[in-house]
Amino acid sequence: MVEGTGFENQRRGNLTVSSNLTSSAQTMKILAIETSCDETAIAILECGGALPLPTFKILGNSLMSQIHIHEKYGGVYPMLAKREHIKNLPILLDKTVKESGINVKDVDYVAVTAGPGLEPALWAGITFAEELGKKFNKPVLPINHMEGHLFSYLFDATTPLEFPAVALLVSGGHTELVLVNSFEDYKIIGRTKDDAVGEAFDKTARLLGLPYPGGPKISELAQTHRAKGEPSPFNFPRPMIKSNDYNFSYSGLKTAVLYTIKKLPELDPNTKEELAHSFEDAAIEPLVFKTQKAILEFLAKSLVVGGGVSANKYLRSELVRTAEEYQTSLFLPTQALTTDNAIMIGIAAYVRLITNREIESKTISAKGNLSL
Ligand code: KG4
Ligand code: ZN
């Protein structure tokens, strides 16, 4: 039972939202759209229950990755991504709606990622969401992509998050440490000064001649080398690990790998494994170190993790160890929800709605640098 939300027919900015989330009917259906980067995704969720443990049922979910298109460029081209999203969205909508067995007119809200991300790509999702909202007379909610990553753990959480919590959000575009005081009150306490950690994985993979996105491939090579029980042979820098804050820096690491490769006579498979192992150690150590520092300073009871890099096995194992050592409960998203998806956007929309927060005005615009 969701109590005290004062939720029915409230005005949020210019947007009138009405909900079927009354004391008698506790569920709502959200159609969520994600197009911030190179995944086009649509999900229909049935959301219910109250925080800290709401429930989510996936009625329909489809995702189309553009990886094969961007692969040859080693990164994502915004205008190309936009074109693909525009092409994919109607196909995915059709598929998701069919799978759900309901009609768009039966959903309560349309939620769409408004930022951060690549603006042309974001616009594709926003325009599509607004057309859908108009056609079926549904409120359209702009959602912060990083809130999606932050709350993705909720999908299958079985124990409540305890506050204060520290959240480590690690993706291709972001590396952030967040102090979470409640479901409505969180602030970034540290971030990368240059490249994001996922970007460092992708750029280093390129240097090693591995396909985009590089994270999973580097991780695989690093794990293979680690499993041989051999030490990490290259000593790459851990910039800012000693800085007296919660910030990160990853551009130097990629450059260090580049210079090391230049000095090598050849890049054979074994050397690639060694480089991947040493790179991964250097990339993960600052994340773990600063997370531990934040847990200590803020006496965090919980540790939340989200974003594509949270799929990384080594990072996950280091955070499991951290949680045990520092006696914090660990909340990791299920593997399928670590990288971009629409389910997390639906979850973030539901969290916003049941915490009764202001949801922006009638006209939604793409905000490439939108912050948490
Ligand atoms: O969250 P996400 O899907 O997209 C953004 O919001 O950026 O994250 C994608 C990033 C990519 O940089 C990718 O290389 C990285 O997550 N990634 C990984 C792994 N799986 C994905 N990085 C390291 N290890 C992995 N297993
Ligand atoms: Zn993301």
mmCIF file of C-alpha atoms and ligand atoms in Angstrom:
data_model
loop_
_atom_site.group_PDB
_atom_site.id
_atom_site.type_symbol
_atom_site.label_atom_id
_atom_site.label_comp_id
_atom_site.label_asym_id
_atom_site.label_seq_id
_atom_site.Cartn_x
_atom_site.Cartn_y
_atom_site.Cartn_z
ATOM 1 C CA MET A 1 0.000 0.000 0.000
ATOM 2 C CA VAL A 2 1.385 3.341 -0.986
ATOM 3 C CA GLU A 3 0.343 5.826 1.598
ATOM 4 C CA GLY A 4 0.461 9.549 1.816
ATOM 5 C CA THR A 5 1.576 10.186 -1.711
ATOM 6 C CA GLY A 6 -1.307 12.594 -2.330
ATOM 7 C CA PHE A 7 -0.920 11.359 -5.782
ATOM 8 C CA GLU A 8 -4.182 11.592 -7.647
ATOM 9 C CA ASN A 9 -4.618 14.358 -10.166
ATOM 10 C CA GLN A 10 -1.709 16.391 -8.932
ATOM 11 C CA ARG A 11 -0.174 19.131 -10.933
ATOM 12 C CA ARG A 12 3.535 18.683 -11.450
ATOM 13 C CA GLY A 13 4.810 21.805 -13.086
ATOM 14 C CA ASN A 14 2.684 22.198 -16.160
ATOM 15 C CA LEU A 15 1.968 18.545 -16.356
ATOM 16 C CA THR A 16 -1.177 17.149 -14.875
ATOM 17 C CA VAL A 17 -0.633 13.593 -13.875
ATOM 18 C CA SER A 18 -3.329 11.344 -12.695
ATOM 19 C CA SER A 19 -2.720 7.937 -11.322
ATOM 20 C CA ASN A 20 -4.582 4.783 -10.644
ATOM 21 C CA LEU A 21 -2.333 4.317 -7.628
ATOM 22 C CA THR A 22 -5.023 4.680 -5.025
ATOM 23 C CA SER A 23 -5.388 2.705 -1.843
ATOM 24 C CA SER A 24 -7.635 0.238 -3.627
ATOM 25 C CA ALA A 25 -5.662 -0.124 -6.869
ATOM 26 C CA GLN A 26 -1.980 -0.346 -6.196
ATOM 27 C CA THR A 27 -0.510 -0.966 -9.557
ATOM 28 C CA MET A 28 0.248 1.103 -12.603
ATOM 29 C CA LYS A 29 1.580 0.367 -16.035
ATOM 30 C CA ILE A 30 4.478 2.341 -17.445
ATOM 31 C CA LEU A 31 5.671 2.223 -21.029
ATOM 32 C CA ALA A 32 9.341 3.204 -20.934
ATOM 33 C CA ILE A 33 11.600 4.293 -23.783
ATOM 34 C CA GLU A 34 15.396 4.509 -23.791
ATOM 35 C CA THR A 35 17.470 5.956 -26.656
ATOM 36 C CA SER A 36 20.296 7.860 -24.947
ATOM 37 C CA CYS A 37 23.149 6.105 -26.730
ATOM 38 C CA ASP A 38 23.356 3.061 -28.984
ATOM 39 C CA GLU A 39 20.580 0.864 -27.620
ATOM 40 C CA THR A 40 16.977 1.386 -28.651
ATOM 41 C CA ALA A 41 14.762 -0.086 -25.957
ATOM 42 C CA ILE A 42 11.095 -0.183 -25.007
ATOM 43 C CA ALA A 43 9.534 -1.905 -22.019
ATOM 44 C CA ILE A 44 6.086 -2.100 -20.497
ATOM 45 C CA LEU A 45 6.195 -2.615 -16.746
ATOM 46 C CA GLU A 46 3.529 -3.254 -14.216
ATOM 47 C CA CYS A 47 4.733 -1.457 -11.127
ATOM 48 C CA GLY A 48 3.309 -1.789 -7.656
ATOM 49 C CA GLY A 49 3.959 -1.483 -3.957
ATOM 50 C CA ALA A 50 5.859 1.017 -1.912
ATOM 51 C CA LEU A 51 9.482 1.875 -1.331
ATOM 52 C CA PRO A 52 11.847 0.481 -0.180
ATOM 53 C CA LEU A 53 10.686 -2.676 -1.957
ATOM 54 C CA PRO A 54 8.353 -1.932 -4.857
ATOM 55 C CA THR A 55 7.577 -4.734 -7.297
ATOM 56 C CA PHE A 56 8.015 -4.763 -11.038
ATOM 57 C CA LYS A 57 6.632 -7.155 -13.577
ATOM 58 C CA ILE A 58 7.852 -7.016 -17.155
ATOM 59 C CA LEU A 59 4.852 -7.257 -19.456
ATOM 60 C CA GLY A 60 6.894 -6.633 -22.574
ATOM 61 C CA ASN A 61 10.501 -5.769 -23.263
ATOM 62 C CA SER A 62 12.539 -5.358 -26.432
ATOM 63 C CA LEU A 63 15.921 -3.952 -27.212
ATOM 64 C CA MET A 64 17.877 -3.432 -30.395
ATOM 65 C CA SER A 65 21.567 -2.809 -30.140
ATOM 66 C CA GLN A 66 23.364 -0.731 -32.738
ATOM 67 C CA ILE A 67 26.740 -2.147 -31.753
ATOM 68 C CA HIS A 68 27.273 -3.760 -35.163
ATOM 69 C CA ILE A 69 26.753 -0.381 -36.842
ATOM 70 C CA HIS A 70 29.093 1.633 -34.608
ATOM 71 C CA GLU A 71 31.651 -1.149 -34.208
ATOM 72 C CA LYS A 72 33.603 -0.179 -37.307
ATOM 73 C CA TYR A 73 34.062 3.382 -36.039
ATOM 74 C CA GLY A 74 35.157 2.309 -32.535
ATOM 75 C CA GLY A 75 32.548 4.578 -30.954
ATOM 76 C CA VAL A 76 29.018 5.888 -31.311
ATOM 77 C CA TYR A 77 28.159 8.455 -33.981
ATOM 78 C CA PRO A 78 25.218 10.566 -32.677
ATOM 79 C CA MET A 79 23.492 11.239 -36.007
ATOM 80 C CA LEU A 80 23.826 7.630 -37.054
ATOM 81 C CA ALA A 81 22.434 6.556 -33.668
ATOM 82 C CA LYS A 82 19.473 8.923 -34.100
ATOM 83 C CA ARG A 83 18.653 7.534 -37.532
ATOM 84 C CA GLU A 84 18.720 3.979 -36.213
ATOM 85 C CA HIS A 85 16.541 4.858 -33.188
ATOM 86 C CA ILE A 86 13.942 6.456 -35.464
ATOM 87 C CA LYS A 87 13.937 3.322 -37.589
ATOM 88 C CA ASN A 88 13.836 0.902 -34.643
ATOM 89 C CA LEU A 89 11.313 2.546 -32.312
ATOM 90 C CA PRO A 90 8.085 1.660 -34.207
ATOM 91 C CA ILE A 91 9.294 -1.923 -34.687
ATOM 92 C CA LEU A 92 10.108 -2.289 -30.991
ATOM 93 C CA LEU A 93 6.830 -0.705 -29.928
ATOM 94 C CA ASP A 94 4.888 -3.154 -32.002
ATOM 95 C CA LYS A 95 6.872 -6.096 -30.614
ATOM 96 C CA THR A 96 6.651 -4.948 -26.983
ATOM 97 C CA VAL A 97 2.935 -4.224 -27.133
ATOM 98 C CA LYS A 98 2.247 -7.626 -28.723
ATOM 99 C CA GLU A 99 4.326 -9.381 -26.087
ATOM 100 C CA SER A 100 2.546 -7.526 -23.277
ATOM 101 C CA GLY A 101 -0.911 -8.571 -24.436
ATOM 102 C CA ILE A 102 -2.210 -5.104 -23.580
ATOM 103 C CA ASN A 103 -2.829 -1.998 -25.632
ATOM 104 C CA VAL A 104 -0.991 1.336 -25.338
ATOM 105 C CA LYS A 105 -4.288 2.846 -24.196
ATOM 106 C CA ASP A 106 -4.076 0.606 -21.106
ATOM 107 C CA VAL A 107 -0.805 2.101 -19.833
ATOM 108 C CA ASP A 108 -0.865 4.907 -17.275
ATOM 109 C CA TYR A 109 2.319 6.702 -18.282
ATOM 110 C CA VAL A 110 4.891 6.945 -20.995
ATOM 111 C CA ALA A 111 8.388 7.473 -19.551
ATOM 112 C CA VAL A 112 11.321 8.535 -21.693
ATOM 113 C CA THR A 113 15.006 9.211 -21.104
ATOM 114 C CA ALA A 114 15.558 12.975 -21.394
ATOM 115 C CA GLY A 115 19.283 12.952 -20.536
ATOM 116 C CA PRO A 116 22.146 12.641 -20.056
ATOM 117 C CA GLY A 117 23.226 11.167 -23.362
ATOM 118 C CA LEU A 118 23.745 12.020 -27.006
ATOM 119 C CA GLU A 119 21.272 14.784 -27.790
ATOM 120 C CA PRO A 120 20.259 13.664 -31.298
ATOM 121 C CA ALA A 121 19.693 10.151 -29.940
ATOM 122 C CA LEU A 122 17.688 11.463 -26.972
ATOM 123 C CA TRP A 123 15.507 13.550 -29.281
ATOM 124 C CA ALA A 124 14.534 10.457 -31.239
ATOM 125 C CA GLY A 125 13.086 8.878 -28.077
ATOM 126 C CA ILE A 126 11.483 12.087 -26.822
ATOM 127 C CA THR A 127 9.728 12.850 -30.103
ATOM 128 C CA PHE A 128 8.446 9.296 -30.319
ATOM 129 C CA ALA A 129 7.241 9.361 -26.691
ATOM 130 C CA GLU A 130 5.463 12.671 -27.180
ATOM 131 C CA GLU A 131 3.683 11.451 -30.283
ATOM 132 C CA LEU A 132 2.594 8.366 -28.394
ATOM 133 C CA GLY A 133 1.446 10.477 -25.449
ATOM 134 C CA LYS A 134 -0.606 12.701 -27.740
ATOM 135 C CA LYS A 135 -2.129 9.839 -29.678
ATOM 136 C CA PHE A 136 -3.228 7.903 -26.593
ATOM 137 C CA ASN A 137 -3.682 10.867 -24.271
ATOM 138 C CA LYS A 138 -1.065 9.709 -21.753
ATOM 139 C CA PRO A 139 1.245 11.827 -19.618
ATOM 140 C CA VAL A 140 4.867 11.673 -20.764
ATOM 141 C CA LEU A 141 7.496 11.697 -18.022
ATOM 142 C CA PRO A 142 11.089 12.812 -18.701
ATOM 143 C CA ILE A 143 13.499 10.526 -16.867
ATOM 144 C CA ASN A 144 17.147 10.896 -15.941
ATOM 145 C CA HIS A 145 19.161 8.023 -17.393
ATOM 146 C CA MET A 146 21.495 7.937 -14.367
ATOM 147 C CA GLU A 147 18.493 7.603 -12.061
ATOM 148 C CA GLY A 148 17.672 4.560 -14.134
ATOM 149 C CA HIS A 149 21.111 3.084 -13.421
ATOM 150 C CA LEU A 150 20.848 4.096 -9.752
ATOM 151 C CA PHE A 151 17.539 2.303 -9.223
ATOM 152 C CA SER A 152 18.048 -0.671 -11.529
ATOM 153 C CA TYR A 153 18.914 -2.845 -8.490
ATOM 154 C CA LEU A 154 15.269 -2.455 -7.380
ATOM 155 C CA PHE A 155 14.092 -4.811 -10.082
ATOM 156 C CA ASP A 156 14.876 -7.882 -8.032
ATOM 157 C CA ALA A 157 15.848 -6.461 -4.644
ATOM 158 C CA THR A 158 14.733 -8.649 -1.768
ATOM 159 C CA THR A 159 16.007 -6.566 1.134
ATOM 160 C CA PRO A 160 15.445 -2.865 1.759
ATOM 161 C CA LEU A 161 18.087 -0.279 1.046
ATOM 162 C CA GLU A 162 19.263 1.350 4.262
ATOM 163 C CA PHE A 163 20.396 4.961 4.400
ATOM 164 C CA PRO A 164 22.770 6.602 4.106
ATOM 165 C CA ALA A 165 23.877 4.680 1.068
ATOM 166 C CA VAL A 166 26.758 5.232 -1.299
ATOM 167 C CA ALA A 167 26.135 4.581 -4.993
ATOM 168 C CA LEU A 168 28.824 3.898 -7.568
ATOM 169 C CA LEU A 169 27.535 4.609 -11.072
ATOM 170 C CA VAL A 170 29.894 3.464 -13.790
ATOM 171 C CA SER A 171 29.053 3.565 -17.481
ATOM 172 C CA GLY A 172 30.398 4.518 -20.877
ATOM 173 C CA GLY A 173 29.630 8.184 -20.235
ATOM 174 C CA HIS A 174 29.737 8.518 -16.454
ATOM 175 C CA THR A 175 31.782 7.651 -13.404
ATOM 176 C CA GLU A 176 30.052 8.972 -10.302
ATOM 177 C CA LEU A 177 29.978 8.422 -6.583
ATOM 178 C CA VAL A 178 26.644 9.435 -5.120
ATOM 179 C CA LEU A 179 25.626 9.924 -1.518
ATOM 180 C CA VAL A 180 22.054 8.674 -1.188
ATOM 181 C CA ASN A 181 20.285 9.947 1.919
ATOM 182 C CA SER A 182 16.829 8.804 0.863
ATOM 183 C CA PHE A 183 14.960 7.854 -2.294
ATOM 184 C CA GLU A 184 14.424 11.562 -2.908
ATOM 185 C CA ASP A 185 17.664 13.016 -1.704
ATOM 186 C CA TYR A 186 20.922 12.154 -3.390
ATOM 187 C CA LYS A 187 23.915 14.136 -4.480
ATOM 188 C CA ILE A 188 27.027 13.474 -6.494
ATOM 189 C CA ILE A 189 30.103 13.580 -4.254
ATOM 190 C CA GLY A 190 32.650 12.659 -6.913
ATOM 191 C CA ARG A 191 32.932 12.178 -10.637
ATOM 192 C CA THR A 192 35.481 11.718 -13.377
ATOM 193 C CA LYS A 193 37.469 14.752 -14.405
ATOM 194 C CA ASP A 194 37.895 13.484 -17.949
ATOM 195 C CA ASP A 195 37.059 10.078 -19.483
ATOM 196 C CA ALA A 196 34.498 7.774 -17.934
ATOM 197 C CA VAL A 197 35.722 4.362 -16.834
ATOM 198 C CA GLY A 198 33.650 2.570 -19.506
ATOM 199 C CA GLU A 199 35.156 4.902 -22.097
ATOM 200 C CA ALA A 200 38.638 3.926 -20.868
ATOM 201 C CA PHE A 201 37.697 0.251 -21.353
ATOM 202 C CA ASP A 202 36.422 1.013 -24.866
ATOM 203 C CA LYS A 203 39.440 3.107 -25.901
ATOM 204 C CA THR A 204 41.936 0.617 -24.494
ATOM 205 C CA ALA A 205 40.133 -2.207 -26.283
ATOM 206 C CA ARG A 206 40.584 -0.307 -29.514
ATOM 207 C CA LEU A 207 44.315 -0.011 -28.844
ATOM 208 C CA LEU A 208 44.393 -3.772 -28.364
ATOM 209 C CA GLY A 209 42.546 -4.305 -31.625
ATOM 210 C CA LEU A 210 39.407 -5.559 -29.855
ATOM 211 C CA PRO A 211 35.918 -4.709 -31.108
ATOM 212 C CA TYR A 212 33.572 -2.087 -29.613
ATOM 213 C CA PRO A 213 32.293 -2.034 -26.881
ATOM 214 C CA GLY A 214 35.552 -3.051 -25.284
ATOM 215 C CA GLY A 215 34.487 -3.624 -21.681
ATOM 216 C CA PRO A 216 33.323 -7.218 -21.957
ATOM 217 C CA LYS A 217 36.252 -8.230 -24.217
ATOM 218 C CA ILE A 218 38.945 -6.691 -21.997
ATOM 219 C CA SER A 219 37.308 -8.210 -18.971
ATOM 220 C CA GLU A 220 37.380 -11.652 -20.595
ATOM 221 C CA LEU A 221 41.095 -11.410 -21.444
ATOM 222 C CA ALA A 222 41.916 -10.052 -17.982
ATOM 223 C CA GLN A 223 40.000 -12.879 -16.302
ATOM 224 C CA THR A 224 41.819 -15.467 -18.398
ATOM 225 C CA HIS A 225 45.183 -14.059 -17.402
ATOM 226 C CA ARG A 226 44.211 -13.649 -13.758
ATOM 227 C CA ALA A 227 42.985 -17.247 -13.662
ATOM 228 C CA LYS A 228 46.480 -18.421 -14.637
ATOM 229 C CA GLY A 229 47.602 -17.107 -11.269
ATOM 230 C CA GLU A 230 50.153 -14.833 -12.864
ATOM 231 C CA PRO A 231 50.683 -11.340 -11.446
ATOM 232 C CA SER A 232 49.713 -8.293 -13.428
ATOM 233 C CA PRO A 233 52.912 -7.514 -15.391
ATOM 234 C CA PHE A 234 52.482 -3.809 -16.258
ATOM 235 C CA ASN A 235 52.209 -1.169 -13.621
ATOM 236 C CA PHE A 236 49.758 1.372 -15.032
ATOM 237 C CA PRO A 237 48.990 4.607 -13.163
ATOM 238 C CA ARG A 238 46.004 5.063 -10.863
ATOM 239 C CA PRO A 239 45.517 8.835 -11.299
ATOM 240 C CA MET A 240 43.770 10.686 -8.452
ATOM 241 C CA ILE A 241 43.718 7.624 -6.221
ATOM 242 C CA LYS A 242 45.491 9.663 -3.558
ATOM 243 C CA SER A 243 43.497 12.863 -4.131
ATOM 244 C CA ASN A 244 41.599 14.055 -1.124
ATOM 245 C CA ASP A 245 38.202 13.872 -2.804
ATOM 246 C CA TYR A 246 35.944 11.389 -4.558
ATOM 247 C CA ASN A 247 36.912 12.278 -8.102
ATOM 248 C CA PHE A 248 38.422 10.071 -10.766
ATOM 249 C CA SER A 249 40.543 10.485 -13.873
ATOM 250 C CA TYR A 250 40.852 7.955 -16.681
ATOM 251 C CA SER A 251 42.427 9.688 -19.674
ATOM 252 C CA GLY A 252 45.996 9.090 -18.416
ATOM 253 C CA LEU A 253 45.440 5.371 -18.104
ATOM 254 C CA LYS A 254 44.525 4.964 -21.752
ATOM 255 C CA THR A 255 47.594 7.044 -22.729
ATOM 256 C CA ALA A 256 49.825 4.883 -20.536
ATOM 257 C CA VAL A 257 48.542 1.777 -22.327
ATOM 258 C CA LEU A 258 49.204 3.464 -25.681
ATOM 259 C CA TYR A 259 52.842 4.274 -24.786
ATOM 260 C CA THR A 260 53.425 0.782 -23.463
ATOM 261 C CA ILE A 261 52.083 -0.762 -26.671
ATOM 262 C CA LYS A 262 54.294 1.519 -28.774
ATOM 263 C CA LYS A 263 57.366 0.180 -26.977
ATOM 264 C CA LEU A 264 56.400 -3.460 -27.446
ATOM 265 C CA PRO A 265 57.919 -5.429 -30.334
ATOM 266 C CA GLU A 266 54.575 -7.105 -31.033
ATOM 267 C CA LEU A 267 51.060 -7.417 -29.681
ATOM 268 C CA ASP A 268 50.670 -11.179 -29.444
ATOM 269 C CA PRO A 269 47.671 -12.829 -27.756
ATOM 270 C CA ASN A 270 49.525 -13.388 -24.487
ATOM 271 C CA THR A 271 50.669 -9.744 -24.307
ATOM 272 C CA LYS A 272 47.082 -8.661 -24.937
ATOM 273 C CA GLU A 273 45.971 -10.726 -21.958
ATOM 274 C CA GLU A 274 48.727 -9.207 -19.815
ATOM 275 C CA LEU A 275 47.801 -5.679 -20.878
ATOM 276 C CA ALA A 276 44.105 -6.332 -20.270
ATOM 277 C CA HIS A 277 44.848 -7.702 -16.792
ATOM 278 C CA SER A 278 47.049 -4.729 -15.841
ATOM 279 C CA PHE A 279 44.603 -2.245 -17.355
ATOM 280 C CA GLU A 280 41.646 -3.739 -15.522
ATOM 281 C CA ASP A 281 43.491 -3.674 -12.192
ATOM 282 C CA ALA A 282 44.367 -0.005 -12.712
ATOM 283 C CA ALA A 283 40.821 0.901 -13.824
ATOM 284 C CA ILE A 284 39.011 -0.874 -10.995
ATOM 285 C CA GLU A 285 41.298 -0.037 -8.051
ATOM 286 C CA PRO A 286 40.407 3.704 -7.840
ATOM 287 C CA LEU A 287 36.678 2.850 -8.023
ATOM 288 C CA VAL A 288 36.964 0.416 -5.132
ATOM 289 C CA PHE A 289 39.322 2.625 -3.112
ATOM 290 C CA LYS A 290 37.126 5.747 -3.332
ATOM 291 C CA THR A 291 33.963 3.758 -2.712
ATOM 292 C CA GLN A 292 35.499 2.402 0.496
ATOM 293 C CA LYS A 293 36.591 5.906 1.500
ATOM 294 C CA ALA A 294 33.032 7.202 1.001
ATOM 295 C CA ILE A 295 31.538 4.303 2.975
ATOM 296 C CA LEU A 296 33.829 5.163 5.891
ATOM 297 C CA GLU A 297 33.281 8.916 5.796
ATOM 298 C CA PHE A 298 29.508 8.803 5.436
ATOM 299 C CA LEU A 299 29.011 5.690 7.571
ATOM 300 C CA ALA A 300 27.101 4.149 4.707
ATOM 301 C CA LYS A 301 24.870 1.216 5.531
ATOM 302 C CA SER A 302 24.340 0.231 1.914
ATOM 303 C CA LEU A 303 26.319 0.231 -1.285
ATOM 304 C CA VAL A 304 24.469 0.497 -4.617
ATOM 305 C CA VAL A 305 26.096 -0.102 -7.970
ATOM 306 C CA GLY A 306 24.816 0.588 -11.478
ATOM 307 C CA GLY A 307 25.821 1.199 -15.102
ATOM 308 C CA GLY A 308 27.400 -0.881 -17.855
ATOM 309 C CA VAL A 309 30.738 -1.335 -16.085
ATOM 310 C CA SER A 310 28.936 -2.928 -13.134
ATOM 311 C CA ALA A 311 28.698 -5.991 -15.398
ATOM 312 C CA ASN A 312 32.449 -6.357 -14.857
ATOM 313 C CA LYS A 313 33.191 -9.565 -12.939
ATOM 314 C CA TYR A 314 36.319 -8.270 -11.261
ATOM 315 C CA LEU A 315 34.596 -5.058 -10.102
ATOM 316 C CA ARG A 316 31.660 -7.090 -8.792
ATOM 317 C CA SER A 317 33.944 -9.419 -6.834
ATOM 318 C CA GLU A 318 35.905 -6.488 -5.394
ATOM 319 C CA LEU A 319 32.660 -4.851 -4.295
ATOM 320 C CA VAL A 320 31.400 -8.073 -2.727
ATOM 321 C CA ARG A 321 34.664 -8.173 -0.739
ATOM 322 C CA THR A 322 34.259 -4.482 0.166
ATOM 323 C CA ALA A 323 30.712 -4.992 1.401
ATOM 324 C CA GLU A 324 31.818 -7.861 3.639
ATOM 325 C CA GLU A 325 34.813 -5.996 4.983
ATOM 326 C CA TYR A 326 32.924 -2.753 5.634
ATOM 327 C CA GLN A 327 29.702 -4.443 6.736
ATOM 328 C CA THR A 328 27.469 -2.714 4.246
ATOM 329 C CA SER A 329 24.687 -4.368 2.304
ATOM 330 C CA LEU A 330 25.427 -4.582 -1.389
ATOM 331 C CA PHE A 331 22.816 -3.862 -4.078
ATOM 332 C CA LEU A 332 23.937 -4.870 -7.550
ATOM 333 C CA PRO A 333 21.660 -4.874 -10.588
ATOM 334 C CA THR A 334 20.979 -8.208 -12.181
ATOM 335 C CA GLN A 335 23.455 -8.687 -15.052
ATOM 336 C CA ALA A 336 20.881 -7.984 -17.793
ATOM 337 C CA LEU A 337 20.057 -4.583 -16.296
ATOM 338 C CA THR A 338 23.637 -3.314 -15.966
ATOM 339 C CA THR A 339 23.870 -1.966 -19.509
ATOM 340 C CA ASP A 340 21.315 0.388 -21.036
ATOM 341 C CA ASN A 341 17.729 -0.840 -21.123
ATOM 342 C CA ALA A 342 14.200 0.546 -20.865
ATOM 343 C CA ILE A 343 13.233 -1.414 -17.745
ATOM 344 C CA MET A 344 15.436 0.802 -15.565
ATOM 345 C CA ILE A 345 13.767 3.898 -17.063
ATOM 346 C CA GLY A 346 10.359 2.527 -16.057
ATOM 347 C CA ILE A 347 11.683 1.781 -12.571
ATOM 348 C CA ALA A 348 13.116 5.301 -12.183
ATOM 349 C CA ALA A 349 9.797 6.766 -13.361
ATOM 350 C CA TYR A 350 7.902 4.750 -10.756
ATOM 351 C CA VAL A 351 10.321 5.821 -7.990
ATOM 352 C CA ARG A 352 9.805 9.465 -8.995
ATOM 353 C CA LEU A 353 6.040 9.042 -9.031
ATOM 354 C CA ILE A 354 5.742 7.322 -5.657
ATOM 355 C CA THR A 355 8.088 9.763 -3.984
ATOM 356 C CA ASN A 356 5.716 12.377 -5.313
ATOM 357 C CA ARG A 357 8.363 14.542 -6.844
ATOM 358 C CA GLU A 358 8.080 17.324 -9.301
ATOM 359 C CA ILE A 359 8.139 16.006 -12.821
ATOM 360 C CA GLU A 360 9.028 18.569 -15.383
ATOM 361 C CA SER A 361 6.840 20.572 -17.697
ATOM 362 C CA LYS A 362 4.745 19.761 -20.722
ATOM 363 C CA THR A 363 7.459 20.163 -23.263
ATOM 364 C CA ILE A 364 10.383 17.835 -22.824
ATOM 365 C CA SER A 365 13.773 18.642 -24.208
ATOM 366 C CA ALA A 366 16.876 16.529 -24.559
ATOM 367 C CA LYS A 367 19.562 17.461 -22.036
ATOM 368 C CA GLY A 368 22.863 15.930 -23.003
ATOM 369 C CA ASN A 369 24.533 16.892 -19.726
ATOM 370 C CA LEU A 370 21.619 16.388 -17.360
ATOM 371 C CA SER A 371 22.952 15.715 -13.858
ATOM 372 C CA LEU A 372 21.444 13.571 -11.121
HETATM 373 O O1 KG4 B 1 25.505 1.977 -19.054
HETATM 374 P P1 KG4 B 1 25.961 1.656 -20.415
HETATM 375 O O2 KG4 B 1 25.276 0.517 -21.138
HETATM 376 O O3 KG4 B 1 25.881 2.880 -21.360
HETATM 377 C C1 KG4 B 1 26.090 4.198 -20.903
HETATM 378 O O4 KG4 B 1 25.218 4.742 -20.221
HETATM 379 O O5 KG4 B 1 27.212 4.677 -21.218
HETATM 380 O O6 KG4 B 1 27.512 1.347 -20.319
HETATM 381 C C2 KG4 B 1 28.259 0.957 -21.428
HETATM 382 C C3 KG4 B 1 29.694 0.809 -21.010
HETATM 383 C C4 KG4 B 1 30.642 0.583 -22.177
HETATM 384 O O7 KG4 B 1 31.716 1.478 -22.041
HETATM 385 C C5 KG4 B 1 31.086 -0.850 -22.015
HETATM 386 O O8 KG4 B 1 32.388 -1.098 -22.493
HETATM 387 C C6 KG4 B 1 31.004 -1.015 -20.506
HETATM 388 O O9 KG4 B 1 29.841 -0.332 -20.147
HETATM 389 N N1 KG4 B 1 30.935 -2.426 -20.104
HETATM 390 C C7 KG4 B 1 31.881 -3.036 -19.389
HETATM 391 C C8 KG4 B 1 31.476 -4.381 -19.267
HETATM 392 N N2 KG4 B 1 30.277 -4.526 -19.900
HETATM 393 C C9 KG4 B 1 29.958 -3.301 -20.411
HETATM 394 N N3 KG4 B 1 33.027 -2.573 -18.864
HETATM 395 C C10 KG4 B 1 33.801 -3.455 -18.207
HETATM 396 N N4 KG4 B 1 33.498 -4.748 -18.047
HETATM 397 C C11 KG4 B 1 32.361 -5.259 -18.563
HETATM 398 N N5 KG4 B 1 32.063 -6.544 -18.400
HETATM 399 ZN ZN ZN B 2 23.788 3.979 -19.327
#
